[in-house]
mmCIF file with all atom_site columns, C-alpha atoms in Angstrom:
data_model
loop_
_atom_site.group_PDB
_atom_site.id
_atom_site.type_symbol
_atom_site.label_atom_id
_atom_site.label_alt_id
_atom_site.label_comp_id
_atom_site.label_asym_id
_atom_site.label_entity_id
_atom_site.label_seq_id
_atom_site.pdbx_PDB_ins_code
_atom_site.Cartn_x
_atom_site.Cartn_y
_atom_site.Cartn_z
_atom_site.occupancy
_atom_site.B_iso_or_equiv
_atom_site.pdbx_formal_charge
_atom_site.auth_seq_id
_atom_site.auth_comp_id
_atom_site.auth_asym_id
_atom_site.auth_atom_id
_atom_site.pdbx_PDB_model_num
ATOM 1   C CA . MET C 1 1   ? 65.559 -5.262  -4.278  1.00 0.00 ? 5   MET C CA 1
ATOM 2   C CA . ASN C 1 2   ? 67.043 -4.533  -0.873  1.00 0.00 ? 6   ASN C CA 1
ATOM 3   C CA . ASN C 1 3   ? 68.411 -7.937  0.087   1.00 0.00 ? 7   ASN C CA 1
ATOM 4   C CA . LEU C 1 4   ? 70.678 -8.830  -2.831  1.00 0.00 ? 8   LEU C CA 1
ATOM 5   C CA . PHE C 1 5   ? 72.967 -11.836 -2.798  1.00 0.00 ? 9   PHE C CA 1
ATOM 6   C CA . SER C 1 6   ? 74.943 -13.618 -5.464  1.00 0.00 ? 10  SER C CA 1
ATOM 7   C CA . ARG C 1 7   ? 73.668 -16.723 -7.209  1.00 0.00 ? 11  ARG C CA 1
ATOM 8   C CA . SER C 1 8   ? 76.705 -18.622 -5.936  1.00 0.00 ? 12  SER C CA 1
ATOM 9   C CA . ALA C 1 9   ? 75.840 -17.744 -2.332  1.00 0.00 ? 13  ALA C CA 1
ATOM 10  C CA . ALA C 1 10  ? 72.250 -18.862 -2.780  1.00 0.00 ? 14  ALA C CA 1
ATOM 11  C CA . LEU C 1 11  ? 73.275 -22.149 -4.368  1.00 0.00 ? 15  LEU C CA 1
ATOM 12  C CA . ALA C 1 12  ? 75.893 -22.782 -1.707  1.00 0.00 ? 16  ALA C CA 1
ATOM 13  C CA . ALA C 1 13  ? 73.309 -22.163 1.005   1.00 0.00 ? 17  ALA C CA 1
ATOM 14  C CA . LEU C 1 14  ? 70.846 -24.579 -0.572  1.00 0.00 ? 18  LEU C CA 1
ATOM 15  C CA . VAL C 1 15  ? 73.475 -27.293 -0.882  1.00 0.00 ? 19  VAL C CA 1
ATOM 16  C CA . LEU C 1 16  ? 74.638 -26.804 2.707   1.00 0.00 ? 20  LEU C CA 1
ATOM 17  C CA . ALA C 1 17  ? 71.105 -26.753 4.073   1.00 0.00 ? 21  ALA C CA 1
ATOM 18  C CA . ALA C 1 18  ? 70.320 -30.033 2.322   1.00 0.00 ? 22  ALA C CA 1
ATOM 19  C CA . GLY C 1 19  ? 73.195 -31.881 3.977   1.00 0.00 ? 23  GLY C CA 1
ATOM 20  C CA . PRO C 1 20  ? 73.183 -33.732 7.295   1.00 0.00 ? 24  PRO C CA 1
ATOM 21  C CA . THR C 1 21  ? 72.888 -31.698 10.483  1.00 0.00 ? 25  THR C CA 1
ATOM 22  C CA . HIS C 1 22  ? 76.148 -31.524 12.425  1.00 0.00 ? 26  HIS C CA 1
ATOM 23  C CA . ALA C 1 23  ? 78.390 -28.746 13.704  1.00 0.00 ? 27  ALA C CA 1
ATOM 24  C CA . ALA C 1 24  ? 80.732 -27.505 10.992  1.00 0.00 ? 28  ALA C CA 1
ATOM 25  C CA . ASN C 1 25  ? 82.238 -24.368 9.474   1.00 0.00 ? 29  ASN C CA 1
ATOM 26  C CA . PHE C 1 26  ? 80.702 -22.450 6.561   1.00 0.00 ? 30  PHE C CA 1
ATOM 27  C CA . THR C 1 27  ? 81.473 -19.381 4.460   1.00 0.00 ? 31  THR C CA 1
ATOM 28  C CA . LEU C 1 28  ? 78.891 -17.458 2.420   1.00 0.00 ? 32  LEU C CA 1
ATOM 29  C CA . SER C 1 29  ? 79.420 -14.394 0.258   1.00 0.00 ? 33  SER C CA 1
ATOM 30  C CA . GLY C 1 30  ? 77.462 -12.148 -2.050  1.00 0.00 ? 34  GLY C CA 1
ATOM 31  C CA . ARG C 1 31  ? 76.847 -8.523  -2.968  1.00 0.00 ? 35  ARG C CA 1
ATOM 32  C CA . ILE C 1 32  ? 74.512 -5.732  -1.989  1.00 0.00 ? 36  ILE C CA 1
ATOM 33  C CA . SER C 1 33  ? 74.042 -2.652  -4.133  1.00 0.00 ? 37  SER C CA 1
ATOM 34  C CA . VAL C 1 34  ? 72.201 -0.116  -1.957  1.00 0.00 ? 38  VAL C CA 1
ATOM 35  C CA . HIS C 1 35  ? 72.804 1.449   1.454   1.00 0.00 ? 39  HIS C CA 1
ATOM 36  C CA . ASN C 1 36  ? 69.720 0.001   3.170   1.00 0.00 ? 40  ASN C CA 1
ATOM 37  C CA . ALA C 1 37  ? 70.088 -3.580  2.016   1.00 0.00 ? 41  ALA C CA 1
ATOM 38  C CA . VAL C 1 38  ? 69.969 -6.230  4.753   1.00 0.00 ? 42  VAL C CA 1
ATOM 39  C CA . VAL C 1 39  ? 71.220 -9.769  4.253   1.00 0.00 ? 43  VAL C CA 1
ATOM 40  C CA . HIS C 1 40  ? 69.699 -12.474 6.473   1.00 0.00 ? 44  HIS C CA 1
ATOM 41  C CA . ILE C 1 41  ? 71.296 -15.876 7.028   1.00 0.00 ? 45  ILE C CA 1
ATOM 42  C CA . ASP C 1 42  ? 69.819 -18.611 9.213   1.00 0.00 ? 46  ASP C CA 1
ATOM 43  C CA . PHE C 1 43  ? 71.702 -21.259 11.135  1.00 0.00 ? 47  PHE C CA 1
ATOM 44  C CA . SER C 1 44  ? 70.638 -23.913 13.610  1.00 0.00 ? 48  SER C CA 1
ATOM 45  C CA . LEU C 1 45  ? 71.983 -25.652 16.679  1.00 0.00 ? 49  LEU C CA 1
ATOM 46  C CA . ALA C 1 46  ? 70.457 -29.028 17.458  1.00 0.00 ? 50  ALA C CA 1
ATOM 47  C CA . ASN C 1 47  ? 72.524 -29.178 20.643  1.00 0.00 ? 51  ASN C CA 1
ATOM 48  C CA . ALA C 1 48  ? 74.201 -26.550 22.802  1.00 0.00 ? 52  ALA C CA 1
ATOM 49  C CA . GLY C 1 49  ? 76.909 -24.908 20.692  1.00 0.00 ? 53  GLY C CA 1
ATOM 50  C CA . THR C 1 50  ? 80.469 -24.573 21.938  1.00 0.00 ? 54  THR C CA 1
ATOM 51  C CA . ASN C 1 51  ? 82.674 -21.743 20.674  1.00 0.00 ? 55  ASN C CA 1
ATOM 52  C CA . VAL C 1 52  ? 80.143 -20.615 18.057  1.00 0.00 ? 56  VAL C CA 1
ATOM 53  C CA . ALA C 1 53  ? 81.474 -17.696 15.994  1.00 0.00 ? 57  ALA C CA 1
ATOM 54  C CA . VAL C 1 54  ? 80.261 -15.545 13.113  1.00 0.00 ? 58  VAL C CA 1
ATOM 55  C CA . TRP C 1 55  ? 82.461 -12.907 11.480  1.00 0.00 ? 59  TRP C CA 1
ATOM 56  C CA . SER C 1 56  ? 82.927 -10.832 8.355   1.00 0.00 ? 60  SER C CA 1
ATOM 57  C CA . ASP C 1 57  ? 86.287 -10.498 6.638   1.00 0.00 ? 61  ASP C CA 1
ATOM 58  C CA . SER C 1 58  ? 85.084 -8.509  3.636   1.00 0.00 ? 62  SER C CA 1
ATOM 59  C CA . TRP C 1 59  ? 85.720 -4.877  4.583   1.00 0.00 ? 63  TRP C CA 1
ATOM 60  C CA . LEU C 1 60  ? 89.195 -5.295  3.065   1.00 0.00 ? 64  LEU C CA 1
ATOM 61  C CA . SER C 1 61  ? 90.687 -2.015  4.322   1.00 0.00 ? 65  SER C CA 1
ATOM 62  C CA . GLY C 1 62  ? 87.835 0.027   2.859   1.00 0.00 ? 66  GLY C CA 1
ATOM 63  C CA . LEU C 1 63  ? 87.461 -1.690  -0.508  1.00 0.00 ? 67  LEU C CA 1
ATOM 64  C CA . ASN C 1 64  ? 83.915 -2.655  0.550   1.00 0.00 ? 68  ASN C CA 1
ATOM 65  C CA . PHE C 1 65  ? 81.282 -1.223  2.890   1.00 0.00 ? 69  PHE C CA 1
ATOM 66  C CA . ASP C 1 66  ? 81.672 -1.051  6.668   1.00 0.00 ? 70  ASP C CA 1
ATOM 67  C CA . PRO C 1 67  ? 79.321 -3.799  7.987   1.00 0.00 ? 71  PRO C CA 1
ATOM 68  C CA . VAL C 1 68  ? 77.207 -4.139  11.116  1.00 0.00 ? 72  VAL C CA 1
ATOM 69  C CA . SER C 1 69  ? 75.792 -7.496  12.193  1.00 0.00 ? 73  SER C CA 1
ATOM 70  C CA . ALA C 1 70  ? 73.198 -8.785  14.623  1.00 0.00 ? 74  ALA C CA 1
ATOM 71  C CA . LEU C 1 71  ? 72.307 -12.190 15.991  1.00 0.00 ? 75  LEU C CA 1
ATOM 72  C CA . TRP C 1 72  ? 68.653 -13.124 16.558  1.00 0.00 ? 76  TRP C CA 1
ATOM 73  C CA . VAL C 1 73  ? 66.987 -16.214 18.018  1.00 0.00 ? 77  VAL C CA 1
ATOM 74  C CA . ALA C 1 74  ? 63.659 -17.458 16.656  1.00 0.00 ? 78  ALA C CA 1
ATOM 75  C CA . SER C 1 75  ? 60.792 -17.078 19.142  1.00 0.00 ? 79  SER C CA 1
ATOM 76  C CA . ALA C 1 76  ? 57.002 -17.108 18.784  1.00 0.00 ? 80  ALA C CA 1
ATOM 77  C CA . GLY C 1 77  ? 56.902 -16.251 15.091  1.00 0.00 ? 81  GLY C CA 1
ATOM 78  C CA . ASP C 1 78  ? 59.531 -13.518 15.373  1.00 0.00 ? 82  ASP C CA 1
ATOM 79  C CA . HIS C 1 79  ? 63.238 -13.212 16.214  1.00 0.00 ? 83  HIS C CA 1
ATOM 80  C CA . ILE C 1 80  ? 64.603 -11.733 19.431  1.00 0.00 ? 84  ILE C CA 1
ATOM 81  C CA . LEU C 1 81  ? 67.865 -9.776  19.452  1.00 0.00 ? 85  LEU C CA 1
ATOM 82  C CA . VAL C 1 82  ? 70.757 -11.584 21.152  1.00 0.00 ? 86  VAL C CA 1
ATOM 83  C CA . THR C 1 83  ? 73.543 -9.144  20.275  1.00 0.00 ? 87  THR C CA 1
ATOM 84  C CA . GLN C 1 84  ? 74.432 -6.446  17.742  1.00 0.00 ? 88  GLN C CA 1
ATOM 85  C CA . VAL C 1 85  ? 78.006 -5.567  16.813  1.00 0.00 ? 89  VAL C CA 1
ATOM 86  C CA . ASP C 1 86  ? 79.447 -2.841  14.630  1.00 0.00 ? 90  ASP C CA 1
ATOM 87  C CA . ASP C 1 87  ? 83.246 -3.119  14.731  1.00 0.00 ? 91  ASP C CA 1
ATOM 88  C CA . ASP C 1 88  ? 85.066 -6.172  16.138  1.00 0.00 ? 92  ASP C CA 1
ATOM 89  C CA . ASP C 1 89  ? 88.130 -7.520  14.354  1.00 0.00 ? 93  ASP C CA 1
ATOM 90  C CA . THR C 1 90  ? 89.062 -10.027 17.081  1.00 0.00 ? 94  THR C CA 1
ATOM 91  C CA . ILE C 1 91  ? 86.774 -12.883 16.058  1.00 0.00 ? 95  ILE C CA 1
ATOM 92  C CA . GLY C 1 92  ? 88.370 -14.621 13.085  1.00 0.00 ? 96  GLY C CA 1
ATOM 93  C CA . ALA C 1 93  ? 91.097 -14.686 10.486  1.00 0.00 ? 97  ALA C CA 1
ATOM 94  C CA . GLY C 1 94  ? 91.238 -12.051 7.769   1.00 0.00 ? 98  GLY C CA 1
ATOM 95  C CA . GLN C 1 95  ? 89.279 -9.344  9.582   1.00 0.00 ? 99  GLN C CA 1
ATOM 96  C CA . GLY C 1 96  ? 90.031 -5.658  9.254   1.00 0.00 ? 100 GLY C CA 1
ATOM 97  C CA . GLY C 1 97  ? 89.358 -2.835  11.690  1.00 0.00 ? 101 GLY C CA 1
ATOM 98  C CA . TYR C 1 98  ? 85.782 -2.172  10.524  1.00 0.00 ? 102 TYR C CA 1
ATOM 99  C CA . ASP C 1 99  ? 84.709 -5.815  10.155  1.00 0.00 ? 103 ASP C CA 1
ATOM 100 C CA . THR C 1 100 ? 82.090 -7.276  12.485  1.00 0.00 ? 104 THR C CA 1
ATOM 101 C CA . GLY C 1 101 ? 81.371 -10.483 14.347  1.00 0.00 ? 105 GLY C CA 1
ATOM 102 C CA . PHE C 1 102 ? 80.646 -12.246 17.611  1.00 0.00 ? 106 PHE C CA 1
ATOM 103 C CA . ARG C 1 103 ? 81.683 -15.379 19.492  1.00 0.00 ? 107 ARG C CA 1
ATOM 104 C CA . PHE C 1 104 ? 79.922 -17.414 22.178  1.00 0.00 ? 108 PHE C CA 1
ATOM 105 C CA . ALA C 1 105 ? 81.609 -19.939 24.443  1.00 0.00 ? 109 ALA C CA 1
ATOM 106 C CA . ASN C 1 106 ? 78.197 -21.583 24.824  1.00 0.00 ? 110 ASN C CA 1
ATOM 107 C CA . LEU C 1 107 ? 75.034 -20.969 22.794  1.00 0.00 ? 111 LEU C CA 1
ATOM 108 C CA . ALA C 1 108 ? 71.724 -22.676 23.541  1.00 0.00 ? 112 ALA C CA 1
ATOM 109 C CA . PRO C 1 109 ? 70.093 -25.005 20.979  1.00 0.00 ? 113 PRO C CA 1
ATOM 110 C CA . GLY C 1 110 ? 67.713 -23.204 18.645  1.00 0.00 ? 114 GLY C CA 1
ATOM 111 C CA . GLN C 1 111 ? 67.102 -21.511 15.316  1.00 0.00 ? 115 GLN C CA 1
ATOM 112 C CA . TYR C 1 112 ? 69.161 -18.369 14.803  1.00 0.00 ? 116 TYR C CA 1
ATOM 113 C CA . ARG C 1 113 ? 69.331 -15.591 12.218  1.00 0.00 ? 117 ARG C CA 1
ATOM 114 C CA . VAL C 1 114 ? 72.248 -13.304 11.426  1.00 0.00 ? 118 VAL C CA 1
ATOM 115 C CA . SER C 1 115 ? 71.539 -9.959  9.784   1.00 0.00 ? 119 SER C CA 1
ATOM 116 C CA . LEU C 1 116 ? 74.268 -8.066  7.960   1.00 0.00 ? 120 LEU C CA 1
ATOM 117 C CA . ALA C 1 117 ? 73.919 -4.469  6.817   1.00 0.00 ? 121 ALA C CA 1
ATOM 118 C CA . ALA C 1 118 ? 75.963 -1.364  6.124   1.00 0.00 ? 122 ALA C CA 1
ATOM 119 C CA . SER C 1 119 ? 76.698 0.593   9.302   1.00 0.00 ? 123 SER C CA 1
ATOM 120 C CA . PHE C 1 120 ? 74.730 2.394   10.786  1.00 0.00 ? 124 PHE C CA 1
ATOM 121 C CA . ASN C 1 121 ? 71.688 0.526   9.482   1.00 0.00 ? 125 ASN C CA 1
ATOM 122 C CA . THR C 1 122 ? 71.126 -0.952  12.918  1.00 0.00 ? 126 THR C CA 1
ATOM 123 C CA . ALA C 1 123 ? 68.110 -2.770  14.355  1.00 0.00 ? 127 ALA C CA 1
ATOM 124 C CA . ASN C 1 124 ? 65.198 -0.571  15.450  1.00 0.00 ? 128 ASN C CA 1
ATOM 125 C CA . GLY C 1 125 ? 64.485 -2.665  18.517  1.00 0.00 ? 129 GLY C CA 1
ATOM 126 C CA . THR C 1 126 ? 64.781 -6.066  20.159  1.00 0.00 ? 130 THR C CA 1
ATOM 127 C CA . ARG C 1 127 ? 62.493 -7.798  17.652  1.00 0.00 ? 131 ARG C CA 1
ATOM 128 C CA . LEU C 1 128 ? 63.419 -8.400  14.026  1.00 0.00 ? 132 LEU C CA 1
ATOM 129 C CA . SER C 1 129 ? 59.896 -7.439  12.944  1.00 0.00 ? 133 SER C CA 1
ATOM 130 C CA . GLN C 1 130 ? 60.666 -3.874  14.099  1.00 0.00 ? 134 GLN C CA 1
ATOM 131 C CA . GLY C 1 131 ? 63.010 -3.491  11.133  1.00 0.00 ? 135 GLY C CA 1
ATOM 132 C CA . PHE C 1 132 ? 66.143 -1.421  10.624  1.00 0.00 ? 136 PHE C CA 1
ATOM 133 C CA . ALA C 1 133 ? 67.119 2.237   10.811  1.00 0.00 ? 137 ALA C CA 1
ATOM 134 C CA . TYR C 1 134 ? 67.293 2.850   7.049   1.00 0.00 ? 138 TYR C CA 1
ATOM 135 C CA . ASP C 1 135 ? 64.194 0.827   6.032   1.00 0.00 ? 139 ASP C CA 1
ATOM 136 C CA . ASN C 1 136 ? 62.097 3.851   5.050   1.00 0.00 ? 140 ASN C CA 1
ATOM 137 C CA . GLN C 1 137 ? 64.874 5.700   3.251   1.00 0.00 ? 141 GLN C CA 1
ATOM 138 C CA . THR C 1 138 ? 65.079 5.829   -0.525  1.00 0.00 ? 142 THR C CA 1
ATOM 139 C CA . PRO C 1 139 ? 67.789 3.335   -1.540  1.00 0.00 ? 143 PRO C CA 1
ATOM 140 C CA . ILE C 1 140 ? 71.122 4.928   -2.435  1.00 0.00 ? 144 ILE C CA 1
ATOM 141 C CA . LEU C 1 141 ? 73.647 3.059   -4.549  1.00 0.00 ? 145 LEU C CA 1
ATOM 142 C CA . LEU C 1 142 ? 76.732 2.191   -2.503  1.00 0.00 ? 146 LEU C CA 1
ATOM 143 C CA . THR C 1 143 ? 78.846 3.652   -5.281  1.00 0.00 ? 147 THR C CA 1
ATOM 144 C CA . GLU C 1 144 ? 77.182 7.026   -4.619  1.00 0.00 ? 148 GLU C CA 1
ATOM 145 C CA . TRP C 1 145 ? 76.719 6.834   -0.828  1.00 0.00 ? 149 TRP C CA 1
ATOM 146 C CA . ASN C 1 146 ? 79.087 8.406   1.681   1.00 0.00 ? 150 ASN C CA 1
ATOM 147 C CA . GLN C 1 147 ? 78.816 5.947   4.562   1.00 0.00 ? 151 GLN C CA 1
ATOM 148 C CA . PRO C 1 148 ? 79.062 7.593   8.027   1.00 0.00 ? 152 PRO C CA 1
ATOM 149 C CA . SER C 1 149 ? 82.542 6.075   8.443   1.00 0.00 ? 153 SER C CA 1
ATOM 150 C CA . TYR C 1 150 ? 83.547 7.069   4.899   1.00 0.00 ? 154 TYR C CA 1
ATOM 151 C CA . ASP C 1 151 ? 86.939 8.725   4.419   1.00 0.00 ? 155 ASP C CA 1
ATOM 152 C CA . PRO C 1 152 ? 86.696 11.284  1.568   1.00 0.00 ? 156 PRO C CA 1
ATOM 153 C CA . ASN C 1 153 ? 90.476 11.334  1.239   1.00 0.00 ? 157 ASN C CA 1
ATOM 154 C CA . ALA C 1 154 ? 90.555 7.595   0.571   1.00 0.00 ? 158 ALA C CA 1
ATOM 155 C CA . ASN C 1 155 ? 87.274 7.513   -1.407  1.00 0.00 ? 159 ASN C CA 1
ATOM 156 C CA . ASP C 1 156 ? 86.633 4.171   0.267   1.00 0.00 ? 160 ASP C CA 1
ATOM 157 C CA . GLN C 1 157 ? 83.739 1.861   1.211   1.00 0.00 ? 161 GLN C CA 1
ATOM 158 C CA . LYS C 1 158 ? 81.998 2.012   -2.158  1.00 0.00 ? 162 LYS C CA 1
ATOM 159 C CA . GLY C 1 159 ? 82.042 -1.753  -2.823  1.00 0.00 ? 163 GLY C CA 1
ATOM 160 C CA . GLY C 1 160 ? 79.096 -4.061  -2.145  1.00 0.00 ? 164 GLY C CA 1
ATOM 161 C CA . PHE C 1 161 ? 80.908 -7.377  -1.580  1.00 0.00 ? 165 PHE C CA 1
ATOM 162 C CA . TRP C 1 162 ? 80.190 -9.175  1.702   1.00 0.00 ? 166 TRP C CA 1
ATOM 163 C CA . ARG C 1 163 ? 81.457 -12.412 3.206   1.00 0.00 ? 167 ARG C CA 1
ATOM 164 C CA . LEU C 1 164 ? 80.419 -14.108 6.450   1.00 0.00 ? 168 LEU C CA 1
ATOM 165 C CA . ASN C 1 165 ? 82.121 -17.028 8.156   1.00 0.00 ? 169 ASN C CA 1
ATOM 166 C CA . PHE C 1 166 ? 80.337 -19.406 10.541  1.00 0.00 ? 170 PHE C CA 1
ATOM 167 C CA . SER C 1 167 ? 82.121 -21.673 12.996  1.00 0.00 ? 171 SER C CA 1
ATOM 168 C CA . ASN C 1 168 ? 80.628 -24.653 14.879  1.00 0.00 ? 172 ASN C CA 1
ATOM 169 C CA . VAL C 1 169 ? 77.034 -24.412 13.625  1.00 0.00 ? 173 VAL C CA 1
ATOM 170 C CA . ASP C 1 170 ? 74.804 -27.135 12.203  1.00 0.00 ? 174 ASP C CA 1
ATOM 171 C CA . GLY C 1 171 ? 73.922 -25.556 8.870   1.00 0.00 ? 175 GLY C CA 1
ATOM 172 C CA . VAL C 1 172 ? 73.380 -22.205 7.146   1.00 0.00 ? 176 VAL C CA 1
ATOM 173 C CA . SER C 1 173 ? 70.921 -20.869 4.586   1.00 0.00 ? 177 SER C CA 1
ATOM 174 C CA . VAL C 1 174 ? 70.396 -17.456 3.003   1.00 0.00 ? 178 VAL C CA 1
ATOM 175 C CA . VAL C 1 175 ? 66.898 -16.076 3.597   1.00 0.00 ? 179 VAL C CA 1
ATOM 176 C CA . PRO C 1 176 ? 65.443 -14.612 0.370   1.00 0.00 ? 180 PRO C CA 1
ATOM 177 C CA . GLU C 1 177 ? 63.707 -11.270 0.708   1.00 0.00 ? 181 GLU C CA 1
ATOM 178 C CA . PRO C 1 178 ? 59.925 -11.176 0.032   1.00 0.00 ? 182 PRO C CA 1
ATOM 179 C CA . THR C 1 179 ? 60.520 -9.853  -3.511  1.00 0.00 ? 183 THR C CA 1
ATOM 180 C CA . THR C 1 180 ? 62.721 -12.842 -4.250  1.00 0.00 ? 184 THR C CA 1
ATOM 181 C CA . TRP C 1 181 ? 60.073 -15.228 -2.910  1.00 0.00 ? 185 TRP C CA 1
ATOM 182 C CA . ALA C 1 182 ? 57.486 -13.535 -5.144  1.00 0.00 ? 186 ALA C CA 1
ATOM 183 C CA . LEU C 1 183 ? 59.707 -13.953 -8.201  1.00 0.00 ? 187 LEU C CA 1
ATOM 184 C CA . MET C 1 184 ? 60.303 -17.599 -7.311  1.00 0.00 ? 188 MET C CA 1
ATOM 185 C CA . ALA C 1 185 ? 56.555 -18.153 -6.937  1.00 0.00 ? 189 ALA C CA 1
ATOM 186 C CA . LEU C 1 186 ? 55.909 -16.528 -10.321 1.00 0.00 ? 190 LEU C CA 1
ATOM 187 C CA . GLY C 1 187 ? 58.555 -18.747 -11.862 1.00 0.00 ? 191 GLY C CA 1
ATOM 188 C CA . LEU C 1 188 ? 57.005 -21.877 -10.387 1.00 0.00 ? 192 LEU C CA 1
ATOM 189 C CA . ALA C 1 189 ? 53.541 -20.770 -11.518 1.00 0.00 ? 193 ALA C CA 1
ATOM 190 C CA . GLY C 1 190 ? 54.903 -20.208 -15.015 1.00 0.00 ? 194 GLY C CA 1
ATOM 191 C CA . LEU C 1 191 ? 56.441 -23.681 -15.080 1.00 0.00 ? 195 LEU C CA 1
ATOM 192 C CA . ALA C 1 192 ? 53.183 -25.208 -13.857 1.00 0.00 ? 196 ALA C CA 1
ATOM 193 C CA . GLY C 1 193 ? 51.243 -23.366 -16.573 1.00 0.00 ? 197 GLY C CA 1
ATOM 194 C CA . LEU C 1 194 ? 53.692 -24.501 -19.257 1.00 0.00 ? 198 LEU C CA 1
ATOM 195 C CA . SER C 1 195 ? 53.434 -28.082 -18.044 1.00 0.00 ? 199 SER C CA 1
ATOM 196 C CA . ALA C 1 196 ? 49.618 -27.948 -18.113 1.00 0.00 ? 200 ALA C CA 1
ATOM 197 C CA . HIS C 1 197 ? 49.696 -26.455 -21.624 1.00 0.00 ? 201 HIS C CA 1
ATOM 198 C CA . ARG C 1 198 ? 51.960 -29.255 -22.847 1.00 0.00 ? 202 ARG C CA 1
ATOM 199 C CA . ARG C 1 199 ? 49.661 -31.891 -21.319 1.00 0.00 ? 203 ARG C CA 1
ATOM 200 C CA . ARG C 1 200 ? 46.661 -30.348 -23.080 1.00 0.00 ? 204 ARG C CA 1
ATOM 201 C CA . ALA C 1 201 ? 48.574 -30.145 -26.343 1.00 0.00 ? 205 ALA C CA 1
ATOM 202 C CA . GLY C 1 202 ? 49.511 -33.800 -26.054 1.00 0.00 ? 206 GLY C CA 1
ATOM 203 C CA . HIS C 1 203 ? 45.845 -34.961 -25.914 1.00 0.00 ? 207 HIS C CA 1
#
């Protein structure tokens, strides 16, 4: 699977998404295992957002991969690129030199998506449906991949931990990859079949 996130991140996202809609701060974290993984996280703004910020603080001086992030806005069944950032450690607390993020003094109401990947797995175009630079590459384990910014003397950036912080947004939710949705659907189908079998057995 390319878009891998921890169970704790998924559960946190579901709990946060179920709550009332109001501007607040959120932190999500998880792990990826391969070089072309892309994590997608949605957030919404019911009203114009003031001082909206998103940033990673998980590079940890090379303990984990060097991230690149992009912000997209939902439009006509797709998402349109707003901005893409590789290195910016000026956004929030805890960032290191290779962390990423962006801040907007004002952001229009709407549905937004943040993508997080290992640099330089950047967007192929201005629409999310166009995919990312490494999409067609055979996945390489991060533990075996020499990232373009990798320092062989430090043997760094081999960890898959990621963490993203959101400031002044209405809610956040991790977007499962299609494989995850398929597994969830199979699980629900299995539960439905078991339930039907028990009903038949009870007659």
